[in-house]
Amino acid sequence: MRKTSNSALSAMSERKKTAGTGAINEDEPLELASNIELTQSLTAFREWRRRAVDKAGAVKVGLVPTMGALHAGHMSLIEQAKKDCDIVVVSIFVNPLQFGPNEDYTRYPRTLSTDMKMLSDAGVHCVFNPSVEELYGQGAGTDATTVVVPPRFLIERLCGEFRPGHFEGVATVVCKLCNVVRPDYAYFGEKDYQQLQVVQRLVSDLNLNLEIRPVPIVREHDGLALSSRNAYLSKEERAKAPLIYQTLLQVKKHIFAENVPVEQALAEGRKRLGAEGFEVQYLQACDAETLAFLDTRKIPMVILTAAKLGAVRLIDNIIIRD
Ligand code: PAF
């Protein structure tokens, strides 16, 4: 495998000049410490795979799909992939299809050079970073592309109610990335719990030849779940944000240690967040697999929430397995 080439580095700086995304930051190219390949076209990735994987014979390939702006949560996915696999591929692609018209697609942080440095230090073998045109042709954002539609019962509730089309966008891009990378394992964080259920179903319903490996949530010292969007929080909002996790813990305690009826525990949780200035989109207790709403105690259960603090939408959950 080659060290990231000069052409890859100039591609990064070219992307920087031409992205026109209004992204928060697009940092400077860096020299990288270890061997890592940056591929930005389907042909380049396929060629790299042919050389690095197919010729090597029976190796396990892990894919960690990301939208970049990497943090310790992503790095825990990569750490797991490194343990399980011989070759680790990370995709960095801000997928327009999963953003609604009033969402943060254009200002989503794009930090390719910094991401490349982190991935290089982590021993990742290849980064797949296509442009929108490369992955979608002229179809993205129009009706002229094939879209994968997951089962309605998984996508119409919770985040799906507030982000119509989001999970179709996720399912479509994950399907594309898996078709290109052809991994044995693909890694997804439990923070995006509904997304995880959607991709599990995608793999089983479309008979994709890979296994989804879930990885637990990584939290800040005060309990806030790591997310690229935490960077949008003001100082005051950041100080309040851990209340989300505290509320989830309180709801769990009410239901499982104090026998409070599920709906009452949830209503109290919503009230607590609302009183602190959060706009609660949902706080629900669900069946951990079907995401059906639960009004009685059942294990496994997942308690999920999405709440806005100012303009920033935060999601979190806790899974009760035993
Ligand atoms: O979780 C994410 O970062 C994205 O939804 C994913 C899975 C990379 C698809 O764009």
mmCIF file of C-alpha atoms and ligand atoms in Angstrom:
data_model
loop_
_atom_site.group_PDB
_atom_site.id
_atom_site.type_symbol
_atom_site.label_atom_id
_atom_site.label_comp_id
_atom_site.label_asym_id
_atom_site.label_seq_id
_atom_site.Cartn_x
_atom_site.Cartn_y
_atom_site.Cartn_z
ATOM 1 C CA MET A 1 0.000 0.000 0.000
ATOM 2 C CA ARG A 2 1.179 3.461 -0.807
ATOM 3 C CA LYS A 3 1.498 6.433 1.402
ATOM 4 C CA THR A 4 -1.098 9.083 0.533
ATOM 5 C CA SER A 5 0.208 10.474 -2.662
ATOM 6 C CA ASN A 6 0.938 14.062 -3.547
ATOM 7 C CA SER A 7 -1.957 13.874 -5.937
ATOM 8 C CA ALA A 8 -4.217 12.797 -3.060
ATOM 9 C CA LEU A 9 -3.029 15.718 -0.984
ATOM 10 C CA SER A 10 -3.556 18.124 -3.815
ATOM 11 C CA ALA A 11 -6.980 16.552 -4.370
ATOM 12 C CA MET A 12 -7.740 17.489 -0.759
ATOM 13 C CA SER A 13 -6.700 21.048 -1.301
ATOM 14 C CA GLU A 14 -8.527 21.107 -4.634
ATOM 15 C CA ARG A 15 -11.670 19.879 -2.843
ATOM 16 C CA LYS A 16 -11.061 22.636 -0.323
ATOM 17 C CA LYS A 17 -11.109 25.236 -3.047
ATOM 18 C CA THR A 18 -14.050 23.870 -4.963
ATOM 19 C CA ALA A 19 -16.348 22.423 -2.324
ATOM 20 C CA GLY A 20 -18.386 25.623 -2.089
ATOM 21 C CA THR A 21 -20.288 24.036 0.761
ATOM 22 C CA GLY A 22 -20.144 26.845 3.290
ATOM 23 C CA ALA A 23 -18.854 24.184 5.671
ATOM 24 C CA ILE A 24 -17.692 25.229 9.137
ATOM 25 C CA ASN A 25 -14.091 24.517 8.362
ATOM 26 C CA GLU A 26 -12.042 22.905 5.681
ATOM 27 C CA ASP A 27 -8.572 22.538 7.007
ATOM 28 C CA GLU A 28 -5.113 22.526 5.487
ATOM 29 C CA PRO A 29 -3.496 19.474 3.867
ATOM 30 C CA LEU A 30 -1.184 17.586 6.212
ATOM 31 C CA GLU A 31 1.719 15.238 5.798
ATOM 32 C CA LEU A 32 0.632 11.834 7.057
ATOM 33 C CA ALA A 33 2.521 9.558 9.415
ATOM 34 C CA SER A 34 1.763 6.111 8.079
ATOM 35 C CA ASN A 35 0.647 4.278 4.968
ATOM 36 C CA ILE A 36 -2.890 5.178 4.111
ATOM 37 C CA GLU A 37 -4.540 5.437 0.743
ATOM 38 C CA LEU A 38 -7.015 8.170 -0.147
ATOM 39 C CA THR A 39 -9.306 7.199 -3.010
ATOM 40 C CA GLN A 40 -11.811 9.652 -4.414
ATOM 41 C CA SER A 41 -13.193 7.781 -7.405
ATOM 42 C CA LEU A 42 -14.911 4.425 -7.777
ATOM 43 C CA THR A 43 -12.202 3.342 -10.197
ATOM 44 C CA ALA A 44 -9.394 4.291 -7.810
ATOM 45 C CA PHE A 45 -11.060 2.493 -4.905
ATOM 46 C CA ARG A 46 -11.740 -0.628 -6.943
ATOM 47 C CA GLU A 47 -8.171 -0.648 -8.202
ATOM 48 C CA TRP A 48 -6.850 -0.263 -4.642
ATOM 49 C CA ARG A 49 -9.136 -3.080 -3.457
ATOM 50 C CA ARG A 50 -7.981 -5.332 -6.256
ATOM 51 C CA ARG A 51 -4.339 -4.749 -5.304
ATOM 52 C CA ALA A 52 -4.666 -4.681 -1.517
ATOM 53 C CA VAL A 53 -7.454 -7.133 -0.813
ATOM 54 C CA ASP A 54 -8.311 -9.459 -3.671
ATOM 55 C CA LYS A 55 -4.685 -10.387 -4.327
ATOM 56 C CA ALA A 56 -3.999 -10.976 -0.614
ATOM 57 C CA GLY A 57 -6.536 -13.823 -0.529
ATOM 58 C CA ALA A 58 -8.562 -14.585 2.598
ATOM 59 C CA VAL A 59 -8.517 -11.299 4.436
ATOM 60 C CA LYS A 60 -11.371 -9.750 6.413
ATOM 61 C CA VAL A 61 -12.368 -6.261 5.326
ATOM 62 C CA GLY A 62 -14.065 -3.844 7.722
ATOM 63 C CA LEU A 63 -15.949 -0.725 6.615
ATOM 64 C CA VAL A 64 -16.588 2.222 8.905
ATOM 65 C CA PRO A 65 -18.986 4.558 7.079
ATOM 66 C CA THR A 66 -18.723 8.183 8.275
ATOM 67 C CA MET A 67 -19.538 11.696 7.194
ATOM 68 C CA GLY A 68 -16.157 12.887 8.470
ATOM 69 C CA ALA A 69 -15.597 15.478 11.224
ATOM 70 C CA LEU A 70 -14.251 12.544 13.160
ATOM 71 C CA HIS A 71 -14.266 12.308 16.943
ATOM 72 C CA ALA A 72 -13.610 9.663 19.596
ATOM 73 C CA GLY A 73 -16.955 8.004 18.807
ATOM 74 C CA HIS A 74 -15.814 7.263 15.262
ATOM 75 C CA MET A 75 -12.409 6.196 16.543
ATOM 76 C CA SER A 76 -14.055 3.556 18.756
ATOM 77 C CA LEU A 77 -15.698 2.078 15.636
ATOM 78 C CA ILE A 78 -12.313 2.038 13.943
ATOM 79 C CA GLU A 79 -10.649 0.474 16.982
ATOM 80 C CA GLN A 80 -13.212 -2.348 16.898
ATOM 81 C CA ALA A 81 -12.771 -2.776 13.141
ATOM 82 C CA LYS A 82 -8.985 -2.957 13.597
ATOM 83 C CA LYS A 83 -9.452 -5.751 16.146
ATOM 84 C CA ASP A 84 -11.751 -7.778 13.893
ATOM 85 C CA CYS A 85 -10.319 -7.186 10.416
ATOM 86 C CA ASP A 86 -7.107 -7.348 8.394
ATOM 87 C CA ILE A 87 -8.031 -4.338 6.279
ATOM 88 C CA VAL A 88 -9.989 -1.320 7.481
ATOM 89 C CA VAL A 89 -11.662 1.080 5.068
ATOM 90 C CA VAL A 90 -13.270 4.310 6.258
ATOM 91 C CA SER A 91 -15.662 6.149 3.984
ATOM 92 C CA ILE A 92 -16.018 9.902 4.362
ATOM 93 C CA PHE A 93 -19.020 11.199 2.503
ATOM 94 C CA VAL A 94 -21.535 13.860 3.506
ATOM 95 C CA ASN A 95 -24.588 12.291 1.948
ATOM 96 C CA PRO A 96 -27.005 14.905 0.538
ATOM 97 C CA LEU A 97 -29.798 12.354 0.275
ATOM 98 C CA GLN A 98 -30.181 12.025 4.046
ATOM 99 C CA PHE A 99 -30.506 15.764 4.765
ATOM 100 C CA GLY A 100 -33.860 17.556 4.599
ATOM 101 C CA PRO A 101 -34.207 20.900 2.785
ATOM 102 C CA ASN A 102 -33.902 22.903 6.022
ATOM 103 C CA GLU A 103 -31.123 20.838 7.546
ATOM 104 C CA ASP A 104 -27.397 21.453 7.893
ATOM 105 C CA TYR A 105 -26.058 19.773 4.718
ATOM 106 C CA THR A 106 -24.138 22.792 3.474
ATOM 107 C CA ARG A 107 -22.711 23.736 6.844
ATOM 108 C CA TYR A 108 -21.981 20.196 8.040
ATOM 109 C CA PRO A 109 -18.316 20.299 9.164
ATOM 110 C CA ARG A 110 -15.874 19.108 6.490
ATOM 111 C CA THR A 111 -12.406 18.489 7.897
ATOM 112 C CA LEU A 112 -10.770 16.050 5.498
ATOM 113 C CA SER A 113 -7.120 16.795 6.275
ATOM 114 C CA THR A 114 -7.592 16.494 10.027
ATOM 115 C CA ASP A 115 -9.664 13.345 9.518
ATOM 116 C CA MET A 116 -6.929 11.857 7.319
ATOM 117 C CA LYS A 117 -4.331 12.512 10.009
ATOM 118 C CA MET A 118 -6.474 10.800 12.672
ATOM 119 C CA LEU A 119 -7.136 7.837 10.390
ATOM 120 C CA SER A 120 -3.518 7.550 9.415
ATOM 121 C CA ASP A 121 -2.456 7.547 13.088
ATOM 122 C CA ALA A 122 -5.115 4.909 13.791
ATOM 123 C CA GLY A 123 -3.660 2.604 11.135
ATOM 124 C CA VAL A 124 -6.604 2.727 8.726
ATOM 125 C CA HIS A 125 -5.642 1.306 5.345
ATOM 126 C CA CYS A 126 -7.849 3.207 2.947
ATOM 127 C CA VAL A 127 -10.227 6.145 2.915
ATOM 128 C CA PHE A 128 -12.981 6.274 0.323
ATOM 129 C CA ASN A 129 -14.012 9.910 -0.153
ATOM 130 C CA PRO A 130 -16.040 10.298 -3.344
ATOM 131 C CA SER A 131 -17.703 13.496 -4.501
ATOM 132 C CA VAL A 132 -21.484 13.573 -4.744
ATOM 133 C CA GLU A 133 -21.266 13.320 -8.541
ATOM 134 C CA GLU A 134 -18.920 10.353 -8.293
ATOM 135 C CA LEU A 135 -21.274 8.375 -6.069
ATOM 136 C CA TYR A 136 -24.650 9.493 -7.431
ATOM 137 C CA GLY A 137 -23.956 10.673 -10.959
ATOM 138 C CA GLN A 138 -26.394 13.484 -11.670
ATOM 139 C CA GLY A 139 -29.115 11.810 -9.585
ATOM 140 C CA ALA A 140 -28.610 13.055 -6.019
ATOM 141 C CA GLY A 141 -31.304 15.365 -4.762
ATOM 142 C CA THR A 142 -33.593 14.618 -7.703
ATOM 143 C CA ASP A 143 -36.197 11.993 -8.444
ATOM 144 C CA ALA A 144 -33.816 10.509 -10.987
ATOM 145 C CA THR A 145 -31.980 8.131 -8.683
ATOM 146 C CA THR A 146 -32.840 4.729 -7.260
ATOM 147 C CA VAL A 147 -33.694 5.016 -3.559
ATOM 148 C CA VAL A 148 -33.779 2.206 -1.016
ATOM 149 C CA VAL A 149 -36.918 2.375 1.130
ATOM 150 C CA PRO A 150 -36.655 0.532 4.463
ATOM 151 C CA PRO A 151 -39.783 -0.943 6.101
ATOM 152 C CA ARG A 152 -42.253 1.792 7.027
ATOM 153 C CA PHE A 153 -42.604 0.683 10.635
ATOM 154 C CA LEU A 154 -38.893 1.406 11.177
ATOM 155 C CA ILE A 155 -38.702 4.795 9.483
ATOM 156 C CA GLU A 156 -41.947 6.620 10.130
ATOM 157 C CA ARG A 157 -41.578 7.045 13.865
ATOM 158 C CA LEU A 158 -38.996 8.688 16.153
ATOM 159 C CA CYS A 159 -36.397 10.530 14.005
ATOM 160 C CA GLY A 160 -38.278 9.538 10.843
ATOM 161 C CA GLU A 161 -41.287 11.594 11.912
ATOM 162 C CA PHE A 162 -39.135 14.728 12.151
ATOM 163 C CA ARG A 163 -36.758 13.962 9.277
ATOM 164 C CA PRO A 164 -38.878 12.656 6.402
ATOM 165 C CA GLY A 165 -36.729 10.904 3.806
ATOM 166 C CA HIS A 166 -33.725 10.695 6.131
ATOM 167 C CA PHE A 167 -33.622 6.918 6.509
ATOM 168 C CA GLU A 168 -34.232 6.344 2.807
ATOM 169 C CA GLY A 169 -31.127 8.498 2.257
ATOM 170 C CA VAL A 170 -29.121 6.541 4.833
ATOM 171 C CA ALA A 171 -30.228 3.152 3.494
ATOM 172 C CA THR A 172 -29.414 4.191 -0.076
ATOM 173 C CA VAL A 173 -25.916 5.437 0.684
ATOM 174 C CA VAL A 174 -25.063 2.517 2.978
ATOM 175 C CA CYS A 175 -26.173 0.140 0.238
ATOM 176 C CA LYS A 176 -23.988 1.978 -2.288
ATOM 177 C CA LEU A 177 -20.954 2.093 0.026
ATOM 178 C CA CYS A 178 -21.274 -1.605 0.829
ATOM 179 C CA ASN A 179 -21.558 -2.450 -2.869
ATOM 180 C CA VAL A 180 -18.392 -0.503 -3.641
ATOM 181 C CA VAL A 181 -16.285 -1.518 -0.631
ATOM 182 C CA ARG A 182 -17.605 -5.099 -0.320
ATOM 183 C CA PRO A 183 -16.763 -5.417 3.387
ATOM 184 C CA ASP A 184 -17.153 -8.486 5.574
ATOM 185 C CA TYR A 185 -18.186 -6.290 8.514
ATOM 186 C CA ALA A 186 -19.609 -2.774 8.667
ATOM 187 C CA TYR A 187 -19.496 -0.812 11.920
ATOM 188 C CA PHE A 188 -22.246 1.465 13.228
ATOM 189 C CA GLY A 189 -22.561 3.313 16.526
ATOM 190 C CA GLU A 190 -25.444 2.591 18.898
ATOM 191 C CA LYS A 191 -25.939 6.338 19.321
ATOM 192 C CA ASP A 192 -27.856 6.383 16.031
ATOM 193 C CA TYR A 193 -29.967 3.518 17.277
ATOM 194 C CA GLN A 194 -32.765 3.810 14.719
ATOM 195 C CA GLN A 195 -30.188 4.009 11.918
ATOM 196 C CA LEU A 196 -28.601 0.839 13.283
ATOM 197 C CA GLN A 197 -31.944 -1.006 13.110
ATOM 198 C CA VAL A 198 -32.501 0.309 9.585
ATOM 199 C CA VAL A 199 -29.110 -0.934 8.339
ATOM 200 C CA GLN A 200 -29.547 -4.302 10.077
ATOM 201 C CA ARG A 201 -32.816 -4.744 8.173
ATOM 202 C CA LEU A 202 -31.228 -3.491 4.958
ATOM 203 C CA VAL A 203 -28.552 -6.158 5.157
ATOM 204 C CA SER A 204 -30.942 -8.959 5.964
ATOM 205 C CA ASP A 205 -33.779 -7.913 3.596
ATOM 206 C CA LEU A 206 -31.485 -7.281 0.594
ATOM 207 C CA ASN A 207 -29.317 -10.331 1.374
ATOM 208 C CA LEU A 208 -26.169 -8.237 1.476
ATOM 209 C CA ASN A 209 -23.151 -10.391 2.063
ATOM 210 C CA LEU A 210 -21.838 -8.743 5.224
ATOM 211 C CA GLU A 211 -22.428 -8.447 8.951
ATOM 212 C CA ILE A 212 -23.329 -5.265 10.811
ATOM 213 C CA ARG A 213 -21.327 -4.834 14.022
ATOM 214 C CA PRO A 214 -22.815 -2.366 16.532
ATOM 215 C CA VAL A 215 -20.460 -0.380 18.789
ATOM 216 C CA PRO A 216 -21.524 1.239 22.112
ATOM 217 C CA ILE A 217 -21.954 4.997 22.541
ATOM 218 C CA VAL A 218 -18.897 7.008 23.593
ATOM 219 C CA ARG A 219 -19.656 9.806 26.076
ATOM 220 C CA GLU A 220 -17.922 12.903 27.364
ATOM 221 C CA HIS A 221 -16.938 12.883 31.049
ATOM 222 C CA ASP A 222 -20.308 14.503 31.888
ATOM 223 C CA GLY A 223 -22.364 11.961 29.937
ATOM 224 C CA LEU A 224 -23.005 13.883 26.701
ATOM 225 C CA ALA A 225 -22.933 11.429 23.792
ATOM 226 C CA LEU A 226 -20.222 12.339 21.278
ATOM 227 C CA SER A 227 -21.528 13.783 18.024
ATOM 228 C CA SER A 228 -20.061 15.925 15.258
ATOM 229 C CA ARG A 229 -22.984 18.297 15.867
ATOM 230 C CA ASN A 230 -21.841 19.017 19.457
ATOM 231 C CA ALA A 231 -19.445 21.472 17.813
ATOM 232 C CA TYR A 232 -22.453 23.713 17.043
ATOM 233 C CA LEU A 233 -23.385 24.126 20.742
ATOM 234 C CA SER A 234 -22.765 27.485 22.409
ATOM 235 C CA LYS A 235 -21.007 27.465 25.795
ATOM 236 C CA GLU A 236 -24.336 27.736 27.634
ATOM 237 C CA GLU A 237 -25.957 25.020 25.515
ATOM 238 C CA ARG A 238 -22.956 22.739 26.022
ATOM 239 C CA ALA A 239 -23.321 23.160 29.800
ATOM 240 C CA LYS A 240 -26.995 22.095 29.610
ATOM 241 C CA ALA A 241 -26.610 19.271 27.085
ATOM 242 C CA PRO A 242 -25.667 16.473 29.585
ATOM 243 C CA LEU A 243 -29.199 16.741 30.998
ATOM 244 C CA ILE A 244 -30.304 14.566 28.099
ATOM 245 C CA TYR A 245 -28.345 11.572 29.363
ATOM 246 C CA GLN A 246 -29.248 12.314 32.996
ATOM 247 C CA THR A 247 -32.914 12.292 32.000
ATOM 248 C CA LEU A 248 -32.571 8.971 30.184
ATOM 249 C CA LEU A 249 -30.957 7.481 33.293
ATOM 250 C CA GLN A 250 -33.730 8.879 35.464
ATOM 251 C CA VAL A 251 -36.461 7.429 33.229
ATOM 252 C CA LYS A 252 -34.724 4.050 33.326
ATOM 253 C CA LYS A 253 -34.503 4.193 37.119
ATOM 254 C CA HIS A 254 -38.153 5.151 37.463
ATOM 255 C CA ILE A 255 -39.289 2.302 35.231
ATOM 256 C CA PHE A 256 -36.967 -0.461 36.332
ATOM 257 C CA ALA A 257 -36.055 0.349 39.952
ATOM 258 C CA GLU A 258 -39.099 2.246 41.177
ATOM 259 C CA ASN A 259 -41.939 0.632 39.251
ATOM 260 C CA VAL A 260 -43.209 3.943 37.905
ATOM 261 C CA PRO A 261 -45.568 3.298 34.943
ATOM 262 C CA VAL A 262 -43.702 3.717 31.649
ATOM 263 C CA GLU A 263 -45.857 6.567 30.295
ATOM 264 C CA GLN A 264 -45.591 8.497 33.569
ATOM 265 C CA ALA A 265 -41.798 8.126 33.656
ATOM 266 C CA LEU A 266 -41.551 9.349 30.066
ATOM 267 C CA ALA A 267 -43.912 12.276 30.685
ATOM 268 C CA GLU A 268 -41.803 13.366 33.662
ATOM 269 C CA GLY A 269 -38.654 13.114 31.554
ATOM 270 C CA ARG A 270 -40.158 15.250 28.767
ATOM 271 C CA LYS A 271 -41.283 17.802 31.349
ATOM 272 C CA ARG A 272 -37.831 17.983 32.928
ATOM 273 C CA LEU A 273 -36.125 18.588 29.579
ATOM 274 C CA GLY A 274 -38.794 21.085 28.519
ATOM 275 C CA ALA A 275 -38.375 23.043 31.770
ATOM 276 C CA GLU A 276 -34.650 23.396 31.039
ATOM 277 C CA GLY A 277 -35.247 24.886 27.593
ATOM 278 C CA PHE A 278 -35.015 21.774 25.398
ATOM 279 C CA GLU A 279 -37.556 21.370 22.616
ATOM 280 C CA VAL A 280 -38.290 17.682 22.987
ATOM 281 C CA GLN A 281 -39.157 16.017 19.674
ATOM 282 C CA TYR A 282 -39.636 12.644 21.310
ATOM 283 C CA LEU A 283 -38.761 10.676 24.412
ATOM 284 C CA GLN A 284 -40.009 7.133 23.996
ATOM 285 C CA ALA A 285 -39.518 3.628 25.320
ATOM 286 C CA CYS A 286 -39.344 1.113 22.484
ATOM 287 C CA ASP A 287 -38.898 -2.545 21.704
ATOM 288 C CA ALA A 288 -35.163 -2.764 21.019
ATOM 289 C CA GLU A 289 -35.649 -4.517 17.673
ATOM 290 C CA THR A 290 -38.919 -3.381 16.126
ATOM 291 C CA LEU A 291 -38.893 0.080 17.748
ATOM 292 C CA ALA A 292 -42.591 -0.398 18.620
ATOM 293 C CA PHE A 293 -43.571 1.983 21.420
ATOM 294 C CA LEU A 294 -43.856 0.251 24.786
ATOM 295 C CA ASP A 295 -46.163 1.253 27.592
ATOM 296 C CA THR A 296 -45.184 -1.570 29.890
ATOM 297 C CA ARG A 297 -41.839 -2.817 31.155
ATOM 298 C CA LYS A 298 -40.121 -5.185 28.753
ATOM 299 C CA ILE A 299 -36.538 -6.257 28.156
ATOM 300 C CA PRO A 300 -34.741 -5.571 25.880
ATOM 301 C CA MET A 301 -36.025 -2.004 25.830
ATOM 302 C CA VAL A 302 -34.434 1.094 24.375
ATOM 303 C CA ILE A 303 -35.291 4.542 25.680
ATOM 304 C CA LEU A 304 -34.630 7.097 22.962
ATOM 305 C CA THR A 305 -34.810 10.841 22.725
ATOM 306 C CA ALA A 306 -34.269 13.687 20.268
ATOM 307 C CA ALA A 307 -34.302 17.222 21.614
ATOM 308 C CA LYS A 308 -33.288 20.571 20.240
ATOM 309 C CA LEU A 309 -31.209 23.012 22.187
ATOM 310 C CA GLY A 310 -31.411 26.240 20.251
ATOM 311 C CA ALA A 311 -30.760 25.217 16.654
ATOM 312 C CA VAL A 312 -28.860 22.054 17.573
ATOM 313 C CA ARG A 313 -30.667 18.741 17.440
ATOM 314 C CA LEU A 314 -29.249 16.122 19.803
ATOM 315 C CA ILE A 315 -30.150 12.438 19.994
ATOM 316 C CA ASP A 316 -29.318 9.844 22.613
ATOM 317 C CA ASN A 317 -30.559 6.546 24.001
ATOM 318 C CA ILE A 318 -29.982 3.855 26.557
ATOM 319 C CA ILE A 319 -30.500 0.184 25.962
ATOM 320 C CA ILE A 320 -31.769 -1.979 28.809
ATOM 321 C CA ARG A 321 -30.703 -5.507 28.046
ATOM 322 C CA ASP A 322 -31.108 -7.303 31.387
HETATM 323 O O1 PAF B 1 -24.043 7.907 10.818
HETATM 324 C C1 PAF B 1 -23.551 8.529 9.844
HETATM 325 O O2 PAF B 1 -22.532 9.198 9.977
HETATM 326 C C2 PAF B 1 -24.254 8.469 8.498
HETATM 327 O O3 PAF B 1 -25.618 8.397 8.636
HETATM 328 C C3 PAF B 1 -23.728 7.329 7.614
HETATM 329 C C4 PAF B 1 -24.007 5.973 8.227
HETATM 330 C C5 PAF B 1 -22.240 7.496 7.371
HETATM 331 C C6 PAF B 1 -24.435 7.360 6.254
HETATM 332 O O4 PAF B 1 -24.217 8.561 5.601
#
